[in-house]
Amino acid sequence: MASKSWLNFLTFLCGSAIGFFLCSQLLSILLGEQGDTQPNILHNDPHARHSDDNGQNHLEGQMNFNADSSQHKDENTDIAENLFQKVKILCWVMTGPQNLEKKAKHVKATWAQRCNKVLFMSSEENKDFPTVGLKTKEGRDQLYWKTIKAFQYVHDHYLEDADWFMKADDDTYVILDNLRWLLSKYDPEKPIYFGRRFKPYVKQGYMSGGAGYVLSKEALKRFVDAFKTDKCTHSSSIEDLALGKCMEIINVEAGDSRDTTGKETFHPFVPEHHLIKGYLPRTFWYWNYNYYPPVEVSLEILLYKYLD
Amino acid sequence: MLSESSSFLKGVILGSIFCALITMLGRIRIGHGNTMHHHEHHHLQAPNKENILKISGDERLELSKGFQIYCIILVKPKDVSLWAAVKETWTKHCDKTEFFSSENFEEFESISMETSDMWLMMRKAYKYAFEKYSDQYNWFFLVRPTTFAIVENLKYFLLKKDPSQPFYLGHTIKSGDFEYVSVRGGIVLSIESMKRLNSLLNIPEKCPEQGGMIWKISEDKQLAVCLKYAGVFAENAEDTDGKDVFNTKSVRLFIKEAMNNHSNQVVGRCCSDMAVTFNGLTPNQMHVMMYGVYRLRAFGHLFNDTLIFLPPDGSDND
């Protein structure tokens, strides 16, 4: 009998230990605070064609980032407003049907509003967004076709509406005010274009497609004309290089977009890549492509690429 | 078999009851200092620009110089990359920054607290800071290295607040009746609060080193309990529009939430224009913030700041 009561006692102890443990777990869950959850520190590798934040990027309705612009009561924007009138920029954004909700929509809600005119170029027309249909296919090998047709469209419909014509991707961020400051010193009737200048393959250099580039009115005229007269053709699908070669043929100057201290203002990668020393390894192709010697990052940044 | 299972069940029941009892006791202990319960809303506001403009130019200059903020960063060796980022970025704008680490770490200079318990580290850090610097600094700002702070906005916020009053402010969280400042948003104490805190740190009944009986109570809650005994209450810092100025979330998270909740006014309504802190940034993001806050400018947009707070003389600064 004694052994039985001993066994009973043991099971009792086990039971109480388990009960205690279960209860403590339950209570700690119930009484745990909402405020304690550590926010997710997201580590992004911008070079991965990311499928980030899967699924939840379907946006309802219009997004207006500028709704607050009246809120900055102590902000004096006279100079910026003045430049807006004086230096008219038409922006066209290279996008596609699959990127309208994910990327182009955000461009439209943010920096694109500061262009004097903005157009979204896609392989197919979308009346709601709206996008211009270029009647091409989608894909990296179509980029130069899209570029040629986009510039053609802009030339045929909006030539007199702007002085400068900017091409940007849907994962680029542009600070238009700073772009106007750069362009204000140049005459749009002269054949010139600006961007992040790369040195290989083209004698005068060519502009990186990713960082975006902007053509003067004269440059645009010459570019469109060159395809009509076969001076330039769809020589390759490498958009920025092919365009750069064409520019050289038609005598459009590759301009120097650096700021007054010699720092670059167009950037082909996200800010982190450019700001953090040693982020891009010394062996990376980028260092050999830059036309100008590297200096620390500019105060007057114009463009950033691969922003998610 | 039956008697065993019944004794097992009895055991389970008794164990749970015992556990529940202990939890209740523990909770009562936290809410104990409730006797001096203030019925005011504990919100503090930033100064109004019009009021600042009424002050003469010279007085404003005096005001902007008279501010000395001592920054306390509590680090552990596992935070090393955040530690490096924080050291190289925003802390350069503090009048003095001191890193208090759990143990000696050769990579970076710090003051070792020789404990890895956050509450003990916090106590020792506050004690050290008070003993050494009570006559030099009138505001003490404590953060973890996951936080990015804009010191100039902190100074502006504190501009017309008298440090000889017991201020204890930041991003507050309510836990039942009990309100405390979250360490992740940054904790600001005036010199008066520091004084009162330090006199209590030696009294284990009021300010025990081991607060919770069974479960560890977070260090920011323990601090609040201590301070409550000294008559110092947590206050939530807000701008003139009622938006939190100290944030426990990152900008990224705010934007995401704003896109989901009010997509037609994202940037305008996500966060305060004069935010002091954001939390949950990666080291790279801190560098980008530094660049965005202090260097990147949109040409032609002029902000007429009523006050300029300059970084300390001779500091290696942006």
XYZ file of C-alpha atoms in Angstrom:
626
model
C 0.000 0.000 0.000
C 2.826 2.391 0.855
C 4.291 2.122 -2.633
C 0.931 2.910 -4.140
C 0.527 6.086 -2.105
C 4.095 6.990 -2.983
C 3.225 6.573 -6.655
C 0.131 8.666 -6.149
C 2.179 11.374 -4.574
C 4.608 11.357 -7.485
C 1.904 11.649 -10.060
C 0.421 14.452 -8.012
C 3.725 16.299 -8.080
C 4.102 15.752 -11.808
C 0.612 16.990 -12.343
C 1.191 20.131 -10.334
C 4.431 20.878 -12.150
C 2.787 20.473 -15.528
C -0.209 22.486 -14.425
C 2.024 25.258 -13.192
C 4.009 25.316 -16.395
C 0.988 25.294 -18.676
C -0.676 27.998 -16.674
C 2.394 30.197 -16.747
C 2.679 29.860 -20.508
C -0.970 30.654 -20.960
C -0.804 33.668 -18.714
C 2.336 35.029 -20.306
C 0.644 34.845 -23.686
C -2.546 36.437 -22.449
C -0.858 39.161 -20.498
C 1.874 39.799 -23.024
C 1.875 43.330 -24.369
C 1.161 44.349 -27.926
C 3.695 47.106 -27.702
C 6.522 44.665 -27.279
C 6.692 43.138 -30.710
C 9.958 44.023 -32.327
C 9.305 45.534 -35.708
C 10.717 43.568 -38.597
C 14.103 44.776 -39.586
C 13.961 44.159 -43.284
C 17.218 43.322 -44.957
C 16.909 44.024 -48.613
C 19.258 43.082 -51.300
C 18.176 45.502 -53.971
C 19.878 43.576 -56.697
C 17.689 40.556 -56.269
C 14.725 41.069 -58.494
C 12.750 41.099 -55.326
C 9.395 39.653 -54.764
C 9.257 41.611 -51.566
C 6.216 42.013 -49.336
C 4.386 39.465 -51.361
C 0.833 40.019 -52.244
C -0.018 42.942 -50.054
C 0.929 45.680 -52.424
C -2.414 45.919 -54.077
C -3.270 49.522 -53.512
C -6.723 50.879 -53.326
C -7.454 54.248 -54.701
C -5.262 57.158 -55.469
C -2.222 57.946 -53.500
C -1.281 61.510 -53.057
C 1.982 62.077 -51.307
C 1.813 65.768 -51.974
C -1.376 66.389 -50.095
C 0.736 67.795 -47.300
C 2.607 70.374 -49.313
C 0.655 73.147 -47.699
C 1.578 71.821 -44.285
C 5.101 73.122 -44.372
C 4.138 76.577 -43.262
C 7.682 77.757 -42.740
C 8.777 76.604 -46.151
C 9.561 79.181 -48.784
C 9.311 77.623 -52.210
C 9.529 80.765 -54.346
C 12.792 79.807 -55.973
C 11.582 76.287 -56.660
C 8.323 77.579 -58.120
C 10.210 79.999 -60.289
C 12.394 77.250 -61.678
C 9.343 75.082 -62.280
C 8.094 77.706 -64.703
C 11.434 78.434 -66.300
C 12.828 74.930 -66.808
C 10.058 72.753 -68.197
C 10.725 69.053 -67.945
C 8.652 66.287 -69.486
C 9.265 62.982 -67.697
C 8.476 59.682 -69.297
C 8.611 56.582 -67.150
C 9.489 53.212 -68.628
C 7.069 50.687 -67.220
C 4.975 47.669 -68.176
C 1.565 46.154 -67.431
C 2.899 43.939 -64.647
C 4.526 46.874 -62.859
C 1.706 49.374 -62.799
C 0.376 48.423 -59.378
C 3.727 47.468 -57.897
C 5.929 50.314 -59.028
C 4.535 52.849 -61.477
C 1.721 53.737 -59.104
C 4.208 54.839 -56.490
C 6.175 56.878 -58.972
C 2.940 58.562 -59.962
C 2.079 59.323 -56.333
C 5.459 60.741 -55.479
C 8.152 62.423 -57.513
C 6.387 62.329 -60.877
C 4.047 65.020 -59.626
C 6.903 67.462 -59.743
C 7.432 67.048 -63.479
C 5.844 69.676 -65.683
C 4.373 66.751 -67.607
C 4.625 63.018 -66.989
C 3.874 60.081 -69.273
C 3.952 56.395 -68.448
C 5.204 54.247 -71.325
C 4.202 50.618 -71.529
C 4.015 47.955 -74.198
C 0.239 48.253 -74.097
C -2.157 51.076 -73.536
C -4.006 51.366 -70.261
C -6.690 54.037 -70.295
C -7.231 54.012 -66.522
C -3.702 54.450 -65.278
C -3.131 55.995 -67.934
C -0.254 54.551 -69.931
C 0.794 55.050 -73.509
C 0.861 51.837 -75.530
C 4.082 51.560 -77.516
C 2.958 48.404 -79.288
C 6.072 46.437 -78.432
C 6.536 43.296 -76.392
C 7.783 43.314 -72.800
C 11.240 42.230 -71.675
C 14.789 43.490 -71.279
C 15.509 42.958 -74.956
C 12.699 45.327 -75.857
C 14.080 48.242 -73.879
C 15.697 50.021 -76.795
C 12.597 49.573 -78.956
C 10.496 51.023 -76.189
C 12.916 53.903 -75.774
C 12.937 54.760 -79.463
C 9.160 54.608 -79.710
C 8.677 56.518 -76.487
C 10.863 59.384 -77.595
C 9.102 59.335 -80.942
C 5.730 59.587 -79.249
C 6.904 62.439 -77.036
C 8.337 64.251 -80.033
C 5.151 63.858 -82.071
C 2.764 64.934 -79.317
C 4.569 67.071 -76.758
C 7.587 68.693 -78.384
C 6.496 72.230 -77.611
C 5.320 71.438 -74.102
C 8.753 71.190 -72.544
C 12.395 72.167 -72.901
C 13.915 68.962 -71.527
C 12.857 65.357 -71.902
C 13.729 62.901 -69.189
C 13.623 59.126 -69.282
C 13.396 57.267 -65.976
C 12.553 53.719 -64.945
C 9.742 52.810 -62.601
C 12.219 51.971 -59.852
C 14.019 55.271 -59.977
C 13.528 58.273 -57.732
C 14.162 61.725 -59.169
C 14.530 64.978 -57.275
C 13.178 67.302 -59.922
C 14.119 70.511 -58.134
C 17.757 69.579 -58.278
C 17.467 68.491 -61.910
C 16.050 71.906 -62.797
C 18.907 73.598 -61.017
C 21.357 71.571 -63.126
C 19.568 72.207 -66.419
C 18.905 75.882 -65.765
C 22.465 76.609 -66.778
C 22.073 75.113 -70.246
C 20.220 76.085 -73.397
C 17.638 73.488 -74.513
C 18.171 74.543 -78.130
C 21.653 73.094 -77.943
C 22.173 69.369 -78.606
C 23.159 67.955 -75.223
C 22.074 65.237 -72.829
C 22.831 64.438 -69.183
C 22.951 61.411 -66.919
C 25.536 59.232 -65.160
C 28.330 59.189 -67.648
C 30.053 55.872 -68.370
C 33.274 55.716 -70.343
C 33.602 52.398 -72.175
C 32.542 51.635 -75.773
C 31.654 55.178 -76.802
C 34.299 57.823 -77.274
C 32.443 60.639 -75.586
C 30.932 58.225 -73.122
C 27.276 57.248 -72.736
C 24.652 57.631 -70.003
C 23.660 54.784 -67.698
C 20.104 53.681 -68.415
C 19.401 52.838 -64.815
C 20.265 56.229 -63.420
C 18.023 57.960 -65.933
C 18.968 60.549 -68.538
C 17.561 63.782 -69.902
C 17.692 65.130 -73.464
C 17.488 68.765 -74.561
C 14.803 69.668 -77.077
C 17.388 69.795 -79.837
C 18.781 66.418 -78.816
C 15.298 64.928 -78.954
C 14.668 66.357 -82.416
C 17.941 64.970 -83.705
C 17.355 61.558 -82.142
C 13.918 61.116 -83.667
C 15.136 62.452 -86.991
C 18.066 60.039 -87.013
C 15.710 57.044 -87.164
C 13.775 58.574 -90.014
C 16.962 59.080 -92.019
C 18.609 55.817 -90.916
C 21.529 57.585 -89.300
C 20.679 55.483 -86.276
C 18.952 52.115 -86.207
C 17.953 49.552 -83.629
C 21.546 48.359 -83.563
C 21.344 46.419 -80.310
C 19.015 45.784 -77.419
C 21.352 47.351 -74.880
C 19.322 50.502 -74.538
C 21.734 52.894 -72.867
C 24.760 51.900 -74.915
C 22.891 51.954 -78.225
C 21.389 55.341 -77.434
C 24.792 56.636 -76.441
C 26.292 55.498 -79.734
C 23.488 57.171 -81.613
C 23.988 60.400 -79.694
C 27.611 60.449 -80.711
C 26.700 59.893 -84.365
C 24.245 62.785 -84.394
C 26.598 65.101 -82.512
C 24.648 65.412 -79.308
C 27.092 66.244 -76.540
C 27.407 64.006 -73.475
C 27.144 66.580 -70.709
C 28.813 66.732 -67.296
C 26.121 66.411 -64.644
C 28.397 66.665 -61.627
C 27.753 69.299 -58.977
C 30.015 72.254 -58.253
C 32.301 70.120 -56.099
C 32.699 67.394 -58.692
C 30.345 64.871 -57.151
C 27.954 62.774 -59.199
C 24.284 63.613 -59.145
C 22.837 60.683 -61.079
C 23.088 57.359 -59.279
C 22.511 53.935 -60.766
C 21.953 52.200 -57.428
C 20.112 52.751 -54.155
C 21.450 55.298 -51.670
C 23.003 52.661 -49.405
C 25.237 51.432 -52.200
C 26.561 54.889 -52.800
C 26.704 56.184 -49.236
C 28.374 53.344 -47.444
C 32.079 53.060 -48.071
C 33.083 49.677 -49.326
C 29.538 48.514 -50.023
C 30.341 48.018 -53.686
C 33.486 45.896 -53.917
C 36.505 47.335 -55.679
C 36.261 44.626 -58.311
C 32.727 45.564 -59.257
C 32.347 46.639 -62.922
C 30.925 49.963 -61.822
C 34.243 51.421 -60.760
C 35.715 50.892 -64.198
C 32.764 52.338 -66.008
C 32.550 55.731 -64.371
C 33.735 58.466 -66.687
C 34.799 60.775 -63.880
C 36.974 59.894 -60.852
C 35.024 59.030 -57.725
C 34.436 61.631 -55.059
C 32.240 61.255 -51.995
C 28.480 61.384 -52.534
C 26.807 64.557 -53.673
C 24.635 66.906 -51.735
C 22.524 67.575 -54.765
C 21.370 64.117 -55.663
C 19.150 63.810 -58.630
C 18.426 60.193 -59.197
C 18.414 56.912 -57.428
C 17.848 53.528 -58.900
C 16.368 50.244 -57.766
C 14.321 51.721 -54.984
C 11.658 49.394 -53.739
C -4.850 3.389 -12.238
C -7.820 5.525 -11.346
C -6.341 6.843 -8.149
C -3.150 7.764 -9.947
C -4.915 9.675 -12.674
C -7.051 11.453 -10.131
C -4.021 12.500 -8.127
C -2.390 13.613 -11.364
C -5.397 15.747 -12.164
C -5.470 17.131 -8.667
C -1.829 18.033 -9.149
C -2.521 19.835 -12.403
C -5.317 21.842 -10.884
C -3.342 22.758 -7.817
C -0.333 23.746 -9.938
C -2.405 26.045 -12.119
C -4.076 27.671 -9.150
C -0.725 28.253 -7.510
C 0.628 29.772 -10.718
C -2.358 32.056 -11.159
C -2.032 33.239 -7.570
C 1.594 34.150 -8.044
C 0.850 36.036 -11.249
C -1.867 38.044 -9.574
C 0.435 38.910 -6.727
C 3.107 39.953 -9.179
C 0.735 42.227 -11.083
C -0.535 43.888 -7.994
C 3.012 44.677 -7.051
C 3.593 46.618 -10.262
C 0.516 48.725 -9.954
C 1.261 49.401 -6.354
C 2.613 52.890 -6.510
C -0.720 54.055 -7.788
C -1.522 56.101 -4.776
C -0.296 59.354 -6.311
C -2.460 58.926 -9.368
C -2.607 61.976 -11.579
C -5.790 62.489 -13.463
C -4.300 64.787 -16.042
C -3.634 63.600 -19.547
C 0.059 62.938 -19.713
C 0.851 64.576 -23.024
C 3.563 67.079 -23.600
C 3.638 69.351 -26.565
C 6.377 70.848 -28.649
C 6.789 74.619 -28.562
C 4.634 76.639 -30.867
C 6.524 78.499 -33.555
C 4.681 81.757 -32.981
C 5.705 81.766 -29.341
C 9.304 81.201 -30.262
C 9.243 84.049 -32.729
C 8.089 86.370 -29.966
C 11.361 85.830 -28.158
C 14.088 88.248 -29.203
C 16.860 87.143 -31.526
C 19.513 87.379 -28.841
C 17.513 85.432 -26.350
C 16.931 82.779 -28.972
C 20.658 82.515 -29.516
C 21.155 82.118 -25.777
C 18.472 79.465 -25.700
C 20.013 77.517 -28.539
C 23.361 77.471 -26.788
C 22.123 76.703 -23.302
C 21.174 73.190 -24.137
C 23.356 70.316 -23.186
C 22.182 66.830 -23.914
C 23.988 63.791 -22.565
C 23.282 60.697 -24.635
C 23.405 57.253 -23.007
C 23.486 54.256 -25.318
C 23.104 50.824 -23.727
C 24.825 48.256 -25.911
C 25.740 44.609 -25.897
C 28.445 42.990 -28.019
C 25.821 41.350 -30.203
C 24.682 44.836 -31.254
C 28.068 45.539 -32.762
C 26.983 46.588 -36.251
C 24.274 48.859 -34.882
C 26.742 50.167 -32.348
C 29.120 51.126 -35.144
C 26.399 52.797 -37.172
C 25.082 54.777 -34.222
C 28.576 55.832 -33.264
C 29.307 57.115 -36.754
C 26.042 58.847 -37.347
C 23.562 60.673 -35.173
C 25.298 60.472 -31.804
C 27.851 62.959 -33.088
C 25.197 65.582 -32.657
C 24.830 64.961 -28.902
C 26.805 67.276 -26.657
C 28.215 64.177 -25.042
C 27.699 60.527 -25.888
C 28.621 57.612 -23.725
C 28.251 53.941 -24.588
C 27.487 51.622 -21.689
C 28.052 48.013 -22.540
C 27.346 44.779 -20.766
C 30.975 43.798 -20.870
C 34.336 45.046 -22.018
C 34.552 45.022 -25.783
C 37.844 45.789 -27.478
C 36.401 46.944 -30.768
C 34.795 50.038 -29.344
C 35.367 52.257 -26.403
C 32.657 51.893 -23.801
C 32.012 51.829 -20.102
C 31.514 48.298 -18.962
C 28.632 47.710 -16.589
C 29.680 44.123 -16.021
C 26.200 42.747 -16.211
C 24.056 41.641 -19.070
C 20.803 42.375 -17.286
C 19.251 45.404 -18.985
C 17.705 46.845 -15.852
C 20.945 46.591 -13.916
C 22.768 48.185 -16.830
C 20.268 51.001 -16.913
C 20.554 51.629 -13.171
C 24.305 51.676 -13.243
C 24.384 53.898 -16.298
C 22.048 56.439 -14.764
C 24.015 56.353 -11.528
C 27.280 56.866 -13.346
C 25.902 59.661 -15.478
C 24.422 61.463 -12.524
C 27.483 61.136 -10.317
C 29.810 62.367 -12.995
C 27.827 64.878 -14.972
C 24.993 66.294 -12.930
C 26.550 69.727 -12.973
C 27.281 69.767 -16.678
C 24.183 68.480 -18.420
C 20.554 69.171 -17.706
C 18.950 66.608 -19.995
C 19.723 62.911 -20.203
C 18.655 60.860 -23.205
C 18.840 57.062 -23.046
C 18.471 54.799 -26.075
C 19.238 51.386 -27.457
C 21.363 51.191 -30.594
C 18.370 50.278 -32.754
C 17.151 53.839 -32.439
C 17.962 56.773 -34.707
C 17.592 60.195 -33.115
C 17.573 63.733 -34.446
C 19.149 65.634 -31.595
C 18.262 69.085 -32.917
C 14.580 68.191 -32.881
C 14.977 66.916 -29.344
C 16.487 70.224 -28.321
C 13.699 72.118 -30.002
C 11.123 69.999 -28.211
C 12.719 70.652 -24.836
C 13.230 74.321 -25.546
C 10.819 75.887 -23.122
C 10.790 73.088 -20.600
C 12.419 73.753 -17.270
C 14.884 70.986 -16.394
C 14.541 71.709 -12.709
C 11.084 70.188 -13.053
C 10.795 66.402 -13.014
C 10.381 65.527 -16.689
C 10.267 61.919 -17.878
C 9.179 61.789 -21.472
C 9.241 59.847 -24.709
C 6.864 57.421 -26.363
C 4.589 56.189 -23.609
C 2.803 52.879 -23.409
C -0.105 52.202 -21.139
C -0.153 48.918 -19.285
C -3.518 48.953 -17.561
C -3.429 51.959 -15.306
C 0.281 52.167 -15.439
C 2.067 54.351 -17.996
C 5.736 54.087 -18.862
C 8.134 55.423 -21.479
C 9.273 52.795 -23.953
C 13.042 52.459 -24.131
C 12.814 51.755 -27.845
C 11.599 55.271 -28.538
C 14.206 56.817 -26.290
C 13.842 58.011 -22.672
C 14.405 61.648 -21.748
C 14.994 62.650 -18.143
C 15.516 66.152 -16.811
C 18.172 66.750 -14.196
C 15.510 66.908 -11.504
C 14.233 63.466 -12.459
C 17.793 62.173 -12.453
C 18.276 63.540 -8.962
C 15.161 61.901 -7.648
C 15.931 58.636 -9.429
C 19.395 58.477 -8.022
C 18.257 58.996 -4.480
C 15.882 56.072 -4.902
C 18.319 53.681 -6.532
C 19.757 52.906 -3.115
C 16.418 51.988 -1.613
C 15.669 48.387 -2.595
C 12.061 48.493 -1.418
C 11.232 51.307 -3.763
C 13.608 50.516 -6.574
C 14.533 46.852 -6.453
C 17.197 45.364 -8.624
C 14.980 42.422 -9.370
C 11.526 43.724 -10.055
C 9.357 40.835 -11.147
C 8.871 37.832 -8.969
C 8.741 35.145 -11.579
C 8.863 36.834 -14.934
C 11.324 39.472 -15.812
C 9.811 42.891 -16.084
C 11.342 44.968 -18.843
C 13.758 47.634 -17.799
C 11.669 50.519 -19.028
C 8.769 49.397 -16.872
C 11.031 49.013 -13.857
C 12.312 52.522 -14.392
C 8.788 53.843 -14.461
C 7.949 52.110 -11.204
C 10.976 53.636 -9.513
C 10.257 57.061 -10.825
C 6.660 56.859 -9.746
C 7.801 56.491 -6.161
C 9.618 59.754 -6.586
C 6.604 61.495 -7.986
C 7.873 61.490 -11.566
C 5.347 60.485 -14.200
C 5.678 59.403 -17.792
C 4.550 61.868 -20.411
C 4.002 61.283 -24.112
C 5.747 63.798 -26.328
C 3.734 65.188 -29.244
C 3.995 67.912 -31.837
C 1.456 70.703 -32.266
C -0.675 68.377 -34.429
C -0.749 65.678 -31.787
C 1.580 63.306 -33.596
C 4.114 61.322 -31.600
C 7.560 62.760 -31.723
C 9.336 59.732 -30.275
C 8.667 56.617 -32.329
C 9.171 52.965 -31.613
C 8.669 52.098 -35.274
C 10.819 52.744 -38.319
C 9.905 55.187 -41.089
C 9.459 52.246 -43.386
C 6.825 50.732 -41.144
C 5.006 54.035 -40.809
C 4.862 54.480 -44.552
C 3.623 50.947 -45.021
C 0.856 51.471 -42.505
C -0.019 54.816 -43.993
C -0.292 53.274 -47.445
C -2.737 50.750 -46.058
C -4.741 53.096 -43.881
C -4.910 56.439 -45.614
C -3.355 56.023 -49.007
C -4.352 59.453 -50.200
C -2.183 61.194 -47.641
C 0.834 59.077 -46.974
C 3.784 61.325 -46.353
C 1.689 64.098 -44.870
C 0.113 61.980 -42.189
C 2.494 59.143 -41.473
C 4.772 60.814 -38.991
C 5.661 64.079 -37.325
C 7.721 66.547 -39.316
C 9.763 67.198 -36.215
C 10.219 63.587 -35.174
C 13.013 62.950 -32.714
C 13.375 59.180 -32.888
C 12.665 56.181 -35.076
C 13.409 52.642 -34.043
C 14.144 49.377 -35.769
C 16.585 50.648 -38.358
C 19.388 48.566 -39.797
C 22.895 50.016 -39.745
C 22.700 50.865 -43.455
C 19.410 52.594 -42.982
C 20.994 54.790 -40.336
C 23.505 56.061 -42.835
C 20.770 56.733 -45.335
C 18.774 58.604 -42.669
C 21.788 60.705 -41.823
C 22.144 61.616 -45.461
C 18.450 62.307 -45.904
C 18.084 64.378 -42.729
C 21.277 66.419 -42.802
C 22.649 66.520 -46.319
C 20.146 65.991 -49.114
C 18.443 69.221 -50.116
C 15.840 70.046 -52.729
C 17.099 73.143 -54.492
C 14.883 76.164 -54.108
C 13.095 75.044 -50.954
C 14.015 77.303 -48.055
C 13.098 76.426 -44.524
C 13.243 79.370 -42.181
C 14.157 77.714 -38.941
C 13.541 79.859 -35.900
C 16.525 78.377 -34.144
C 19.752 76.775 -35.110
C 21.367 74.243 -32.819
C 24.957 73.800 -33.707
C 26.857 70.606 -33.002
C 29.524 70.739 -30.300
C 32.711 72.671 -31.147
C 35.420 70.595 -32.708
C 33.206 67.574 -33.167
C 33.677 65.526 -36.302
C 30.316 66.265 -37.811
C 28.212 66.425 -40.910
